[in-house]
Amino acid sequence: MWYVVQTKSDNEELVMEYFRNTADHACFNNLFIPMFEDVRKKNGDATIHLRRLFPGYFFVDTDDPRAVFSELKVVPEFKKILGAVEDDGTKLFLPIEKEDQQFLDSLMENGLMRVSLVKRASNGKPQQIIGPLAKYSNRIIKFDISRRRAIVQANIFGKERKLKFGLWTEKDPPLPWFTEIKNAHKATGEDNLLKGAADIGIYPGDRIVDETGVYEDQIFTVTQVDPARRIVYTTIEMFGTQVKMQLSADDVRKV
């Protein structure tokens, strides 16, 4: 089950890594900081930056919350585990509500909330949304396509919170996973896809950069290649968690 640990803002990584390095690993299954792809304009082009979804918090997946709390009490900058307190002051170690976990699961993939693609009609108004924002368009309280962001209000962790979603448009560089989502119903077997696939000249272990500028000057290591779809896979590390990413082979260069 997931439990939420509150720290001082901007200290989430330090506290989490201190806990990871000093605590008995038997008391937890996983630690992670939920992230989202924030979009910014640079020289007129949209670029993606990873940001914390909930500043001041990190998550613990554990079946033994009391052991976790005992270990956390000696961690510098630790504040509290979100939960409840009985009338006599006894601390209850409550996992996040089932609805909260389902909500977060619907937004994130391996702890990362990706951008949402906004397709616009000829008059410029949003016509279709693809991605995590699609399910929660009825909760949008601010929509600013020029600044590539939407603000959603949701009740989570017992209070109303505002969540920022990064937006992408068809005028921005193409992102491979949008194509896969749109064409999912046309998917065929892996054997057919690979049959006769051409060698694209990129192999696992190669180091690449994204020439579209979406990820600026970050260098990635290829973990897998899909020649039929001309897609390369890589991972990025986010505070101890490896997140799988896709890039178009046509948009990358070996370094």
Short mmCIF file of C-alpha atoms in Angstrom, two decimals:
data_model
loop_
_atom_site.label_atom_id
_atom_site.label_comp_id
_atom_site.label_asym_id
_atom_site.label_seq_id
_atom_site.Cartn_x
_atom_site.Cartn_y
_atom_site.Cartn_z
CA MET A 1 0.00 0.00 0.00
CA TRP A 2 1.06 3.58 -0.60
CA TYR A 3 1.82 5.97 2.25
CA VAL A 4 2.74 9.63 1.85
CA VAL A 5 5.65 11.17 3.74
CA GLN A 6 5.73 14.93 4.18
CA THR A 7 9.04 16.80 4.30
CA LYS A 8 10.16 20.38 3.86
CA SER A 9 9.61 21.51 0.29
CA ASP A 10 12.63 20.89 -1.99
CA ASN A 11 14.02 18.36 0.51
CA GLU A 12 12.02 15.39 -0.76
CA GLU A 13 14.95 13.81 -2.62
CA LEU A 14 17.42 14.31 0.23
CA VAL A 15 15.09 12.85 2.85
CA MET A 16 14.02 9.95 0.63
CA GLU A 17 17.58 9.02 -0.30
CA TYR A 18 18.73 9.28 3.33
CA PHE A 19 15.92 6.95 4.28
CA ARG A 20 16.75 4.59 1.40
CA ASN A 21 20.41 4.42 2.47
CA THR A 22 19.86 4.02 6.22
CA ALA A 23 16.58 2.11 6.67
CA ASP A 24 16.09 -1.63 6.67
CA HIS A 25 15.02 -2.36 3.09
CA ALA A 26 12.79 -5.15 4.35
CA CYS A 27 10.32 -2.56 5.68
CA PHE A 28 9.41 -1.09 2.27
CA ASN A 29 8.83 -2.22 -1.31
CA ASN A 30 9.51 1.00 -3.16
CA LEU A 31 10.12 4.73 -2.72
CA PHE A 32 9.25 7.32 -5.34
CA ILE A 33 8.56 10.99 -5.95
CA PRO A 34 5.66 11.50 -8.41
CA MET A 35 6.82 13.62 -11.35
CA PHE A 36 5.19 15.25 -14.36
CA GLU A 37 6.36 16.53 -17.72
CA ASP A 38 6.18 20.30 -17.54
CA VAL A 39 6.25 22.15 -20.86
CA ARG A 40 8.03 25.44 -21.42
CA LYS A 41 8.63 27.53 -24.51
CA LYS A 42 12.25 28.26 -25.40
CA ASN A 43 12.95 30.42 -28.44
CA GLY A 44 9.41 29.69 -29.57
CA ASP A 45 9.82 25.90 -29.28
CA ALA A 46 8.18 23.66 -26.68
CA THR A 47 10.56 21.78 -24.39
CA ILE A 48 9.87 19.21 -21.67
CA HIS A 49 11.22 19.42 -18.12
CA LEU A 50 10.58 17.01 -15.25
CA ARG A 51 8.95 18.56 -12.18
CA ARG A 52 7.55 17.30 -8.87
CA LEU A 53 3.82 16.65 -8.93
CA PHE A 54 3.48 17.14 -5.16
CA PRO A 55 6.28 19.35 -3.79
CA GLY A 56 7.12 18.45 -0.20
CA TYR A 57 6.07 14.79 -0.39
CA PHE A 58 7.44 11.40 -1.32
CA PHE A 59 5.67 8.04 -1.43
CA VAL A 60 6.45 4.78 0.33
CA ASP A 61 5.04 1.49 -0.88
CA THR A 62 5.06 -0.71 2.21
CA ASP A 63 3.25 -3.51 4.02
CA ASP A 64 4.82 -2.52 7.36
CA PRO A 65 4.08 1.20 7.95
CA ARG A 66 4.94 1.07 11.66
CA ALA A 67 8.46 -0.10 10.86
CA VAL A 68 8.72 2.65 8.26
CA PHE A 69 7.64 5.28 10.78
CA SER A 70 10.15 3.98 13.32
CA GLU A 71 12.94 4.26 10.76
CA LEU A 72 11.77 7.70 9.61
CA LYS A 73 11.91 9.21 13.11
CA VAL A 74 15.71 9.32 12.96
CA VAL A 75 15.81 10.88 9.48
CA PRO A 76 16.72 14.61 9.40
CA GLU A 77 14.02 16.95 8.03
CA PHE A 78 11.31 14.29 8.38
CA LYS A 79 7.96 15.88 9.30
CA LYS A 80 5.19 13.29 9.26
CA ILE A 81 3.38 10.49 7.51
CA LEU A 82 0.03 11.69 6.27
CA GLY A 83 -2.70 9.86 8.13
CA ALA A 84 -4.88 10.39 11.19
CA VAL A 85 -4.54 10.70 14.96
CA GLU A 86 -6.87 9.14 17.51
CA ASP A 87 -8.34 11.13 20.42
CA ASP A 88 -5.66 9.78 22.78
CA GLY A 89 -2.93 10.93 20.42
CA THR A 90 -2.14 7.47 19.09
CA LYS A 91 -0.76 7.70 15.57
CA LEU A 92 -2.62 5.71 12.94
CA PHE A 93 -0.63 4.72 9.89
CA LEU A 94 -3.20 4.89 7.14
CA PRO A 95 -2.48 4.24 3.46
CA ILE A 96 -3.78 6.79 0.99
CA GLU A 97 -7.42 6.29 0.12
CA LYS A 98 -8.18 3.70 -2.55
CA GLU A 99 -9.74 6.44 -4.69
CA ASP A 100 -6.57 8.54 -4.39
CA GLN A 101 -4.36 5.65 -5.51
CA GLN A 102 -6.68 4.90 -8.43
CA PHE A 103 -6.60 8.57 -9.40
CA LEU A 104 -2.80 8.66 -9.37
CA ASP A 105 -2.56 5.35 -11.20
CA SER A 106 -4.73 6.82 -13.95
CA LEU A 107 -2.34 9.76 -14.31
CA MET A 108 1.09 8.21 -14.01
CA GLU A 109 3.18 5.54 -15.65
CA ASN A 110 6.05 4.34 -13.44
CA GLY A 111 5.70 7.45 -11.31
CA LEU A 112 5.69 9.88 -14.26
CA MET A 113 2.72 11.86 -15.64
CA ARG A 114 3.35 12.58 -19.30
CA VAL A 115 2.16 15.57 -21.31
CA SER A 116 -1.32 15.54 -22.86
CA LEU A 117 -1.80 16.16 -26.57
CA VAL A 118 -4.39 18.80 -27.45
CA LYS A 119 -5.82 18.62 -30.97
CA ARG A 120 -7.51 21.84 -32.05
CA ALA A 121 -10.31 22.55 -34.51
CA SER A 122 -9.97 25.03 -37.37
CA ASN A 123 -11.18 27.83 -35.08
CA GLY A 124 -8.35 27.10 -32.65
CA LYS A 125 -10.53 25.70 -29.88
CA PRO A 126 -9.62 22.34 -28.28
CA GLN A 127 -11.31 19.48 -30.13
CA GLN A 128 -9.67 16.39 -28.59
CA ILE A 129 -7.34 15.64 -25.67
CA ILE A 130 -5.12 12.54 -25.65
CA GLY A 131 -3.25 11.58 -22.50
CA PRO A 132 -3.71 11.86 -18.73
CA LEU A 133 -5.77 15.05 -18.92
CA ALA A 134 -8.43 13.39 -21.12
CA LYS A 135 -10.23 11.73 -18.19
CA TYR A 136 -10.33 14.90 -16.12
CA SER A 137 -11.25 17.62 -18.62
CA ASN A 138 -14.40 18.29 -16.56
CA ARG A 139 -12.18 19.33 -13.64
CA ILE A 140 -10.11 21.90 -15.52
CA ILE A 141 -10.17 25.30 -13.85
CA LYS A 142 -7.54 26.91 -16.09
CA PHE A 143 -6.56 26.05 -19.66
CA ASP A 144 -3.71 27.97 -21.30
CA ILE A 145 -2.61 26.37 -24.55
CA SER A 146 -0.17 29.20 -25.34
CA ARG A 147 1.72 28.46 -22.13
CA ARG A 148 1.21 24.72 -22.58
CA ARG A 149 -0.51 24.10 -19.27
CA ALA A 150 -3.83 23.13 -17.73
CA ILE A 151 -4.77 23.29 -14.05
CA VAL A 152 -7.07 20.63 -12.64
CA GLN A 153 -8.68 20.82 -9.21
CA ALA A 154 -9.10 17.50 -7.44
CA ASN A 155 -9.77 16.30 -3.92
CA ILE A 156 -6.74 14.22 -3.00
CA PHE A 157 -5.14 13.39 0.35
CA GLY A 158 -8.20 14.82 2.09
CA LYS A 159 -8.14 18.32 0.61
CA GLU A 160 -8.72 20.22 -2.60
CA ARG A 161 -5.49 20.52 -4.57
CA LYS A 162 -4.52 22.06 -7.87
CA LEU A 163 -2.52 19.86 -10.26
CA LYS A 164 -0.63 21.15 -13.26
CA PHE A 165 -0.75 19.20 -16.53
CA GLY A 166 1.73 19.81 -19.34
CA LEU A 167 0.16 20.30 -22.78
CA TRP A 168 1.47 19.41 -26.23
CA THR A 169 0.08 20.31 -29.65
CA GLU A 170 0.34 18.89 -33.16
CA LYS A 171 2.53 21.87 -34.06
CA ASP A 172 5.12 20.68 -31.53
CA PRO A 173 7.64 17.93 -32.39
CA PRO A 174 5.89 14.52 -32.63
CA LEU A 175 6.17 12.27 -29.58
CA PRO A 176 6.12 8.51 -30.35
CA TRP A 177 3.69 7.43 -27.63
CA PHE A 178 0.90 9.62 -29.01
CA THR A 179 1.13 7.78 -32.32
CA GLU A 180 1.02 4.44 -30.51
CA ILE A 181 -2.09 5.47 -28.57
CA LYS A 182 -3.90 6.63 -31.69
CA ASN A 183 -2.96 3.53 -33.66
CA ALA A 184 -3.43 0.98 -30.88
CA HIS A 185 -6.51 -0.49 -32.53
CA LYS A 186 -4.44 -1.19 -35.64
CA ALA A 187 -1.73 -3.07 -33.75
CA THR A 188 -0.65 -6.39 -35.20
CA GLY A 189 1.42 -9.24 -33.84
CA GLU A 190 5.07 -8.66 -33.00
CA ASP A 191 6.19 -11.25 -35.55
CA ASN A 192 4.48 -9.37 -38.39
CA LEU A 193 5.89 -6.05 -37.24
CA LEU A 194 9.43 -7.34 -37.17
CA LYS A 195 9.24 -9.27 -40.41
CA GLY A 196 11.52 -7.60 -42.90
CA ALA A 197 12.32 -4.71 -40.55
CA ALA A 198 15.26 -2.62 -41.73
CA ASP A 199 18.40 -2.04 -39.68
CA ILE A 200 18.08 1.57 -38.49
CA GLY A 201 21.71 1.76 -37.33
CA ILE A 202 20.94 2.30 -33.65
CA TYR A 203 21.52 -0.46 -31.12
CA PRO A 204 21.12 -1.07 -27.36
CA GLY A 205 23.96 0.59 -25.52
CA ASP A 206 24.32 3.47 -27.99
CA ARG A 207 24.30 6.99 -26.52
CA ILE A 208 21.95 9.39 -28.25
CA VAL A 209 20.63 12.94 -28.09
CA ASP A 210 17.20 14.19 -29.16
CA GLU A 211 17.75 16.57 -32.09
CA THR A 212 14.23 18.04 -31.90
CA GLY A 213 15.30 19.94 -28.78
CA VAL A 214 12.34 18.63 -26.78
CA TYR A 215 14.71 17.27 -24.13
CA GLU A 216 17.36 19.88 -24.86
CA ASP A 217 20.93 18.60 -24.42
CA GLN A 218 20.23 15.47 -22.34
CA ILE A 219 22.17 12.35 -23.36
CA PHE A 220 20.29 9.02 -23.25
CA THR A 221 21.47 5.40 -23.44
CA VAL A 222 19.45 3.13 -25.74
CA THR A 223 18.00 0.08 -23.96
CA GLN A 224 15.84 -1.38 -26.76
CA VAL A 225 15.16 -0.79 -30.45
CA ASP A 226 11.97 -1.40 -32.47
CA PRO A 227 13.12 -1.18 -36.13
CA ALA A 228 9.63 -1.76 -37.56
CA ARG A 229 8.20 1.29 -35.82
CA ARG A 230 11.54 3.17 -35.97
CA ILE A 231 11.38 3.72 -32.19
CA VAL A 232 14.23 3.57 -29.71
CA TYR A 233 13.70 3.05 -25.99
CA THR A 234 15.71 4.52 -23.18
CA THR A 235 15.33 5.13 -19.46
CA ILE A 236 15.74 8.12 -17.20
CA GLU A 237 16.48 7.87 -13.51
CA MET A 238 14.20 9.81 -11.19
CA PHE A 239 15.34 9.60 -7.59
CA GLY A 240 16.20 5.91 -7.70
CA THR A 241 13.41 4.87 -10.08
CA GLN A 242 14.04 3.99 -13.73
CA VAL A 243 11.34 5.30 -16.09
CA LYS A 244 11.07 3.93 -19.63
CA MET A 245 10.87 6.46 -22.49
CA GLN A 246 10.34 6.26 -26.25
CA LEU A 247 12.00 8.41 -28.89
CA SER A 248 11.64 8.40 -32.66
CA ALA A 249 14.73 7.01 -34.39
CA ASP A 250 14.40 9.79 -36.96
CA ASP A 251 14.74 12.44 -34.26
CA VAL A 252 17.88 11.19 -32.50
CA ARG A 253 21.60 11.30 -33.20
CA LYS A 254 24.30 9.01 -31.85
CA VAL A 255 27.06 10.69 -29.83
#
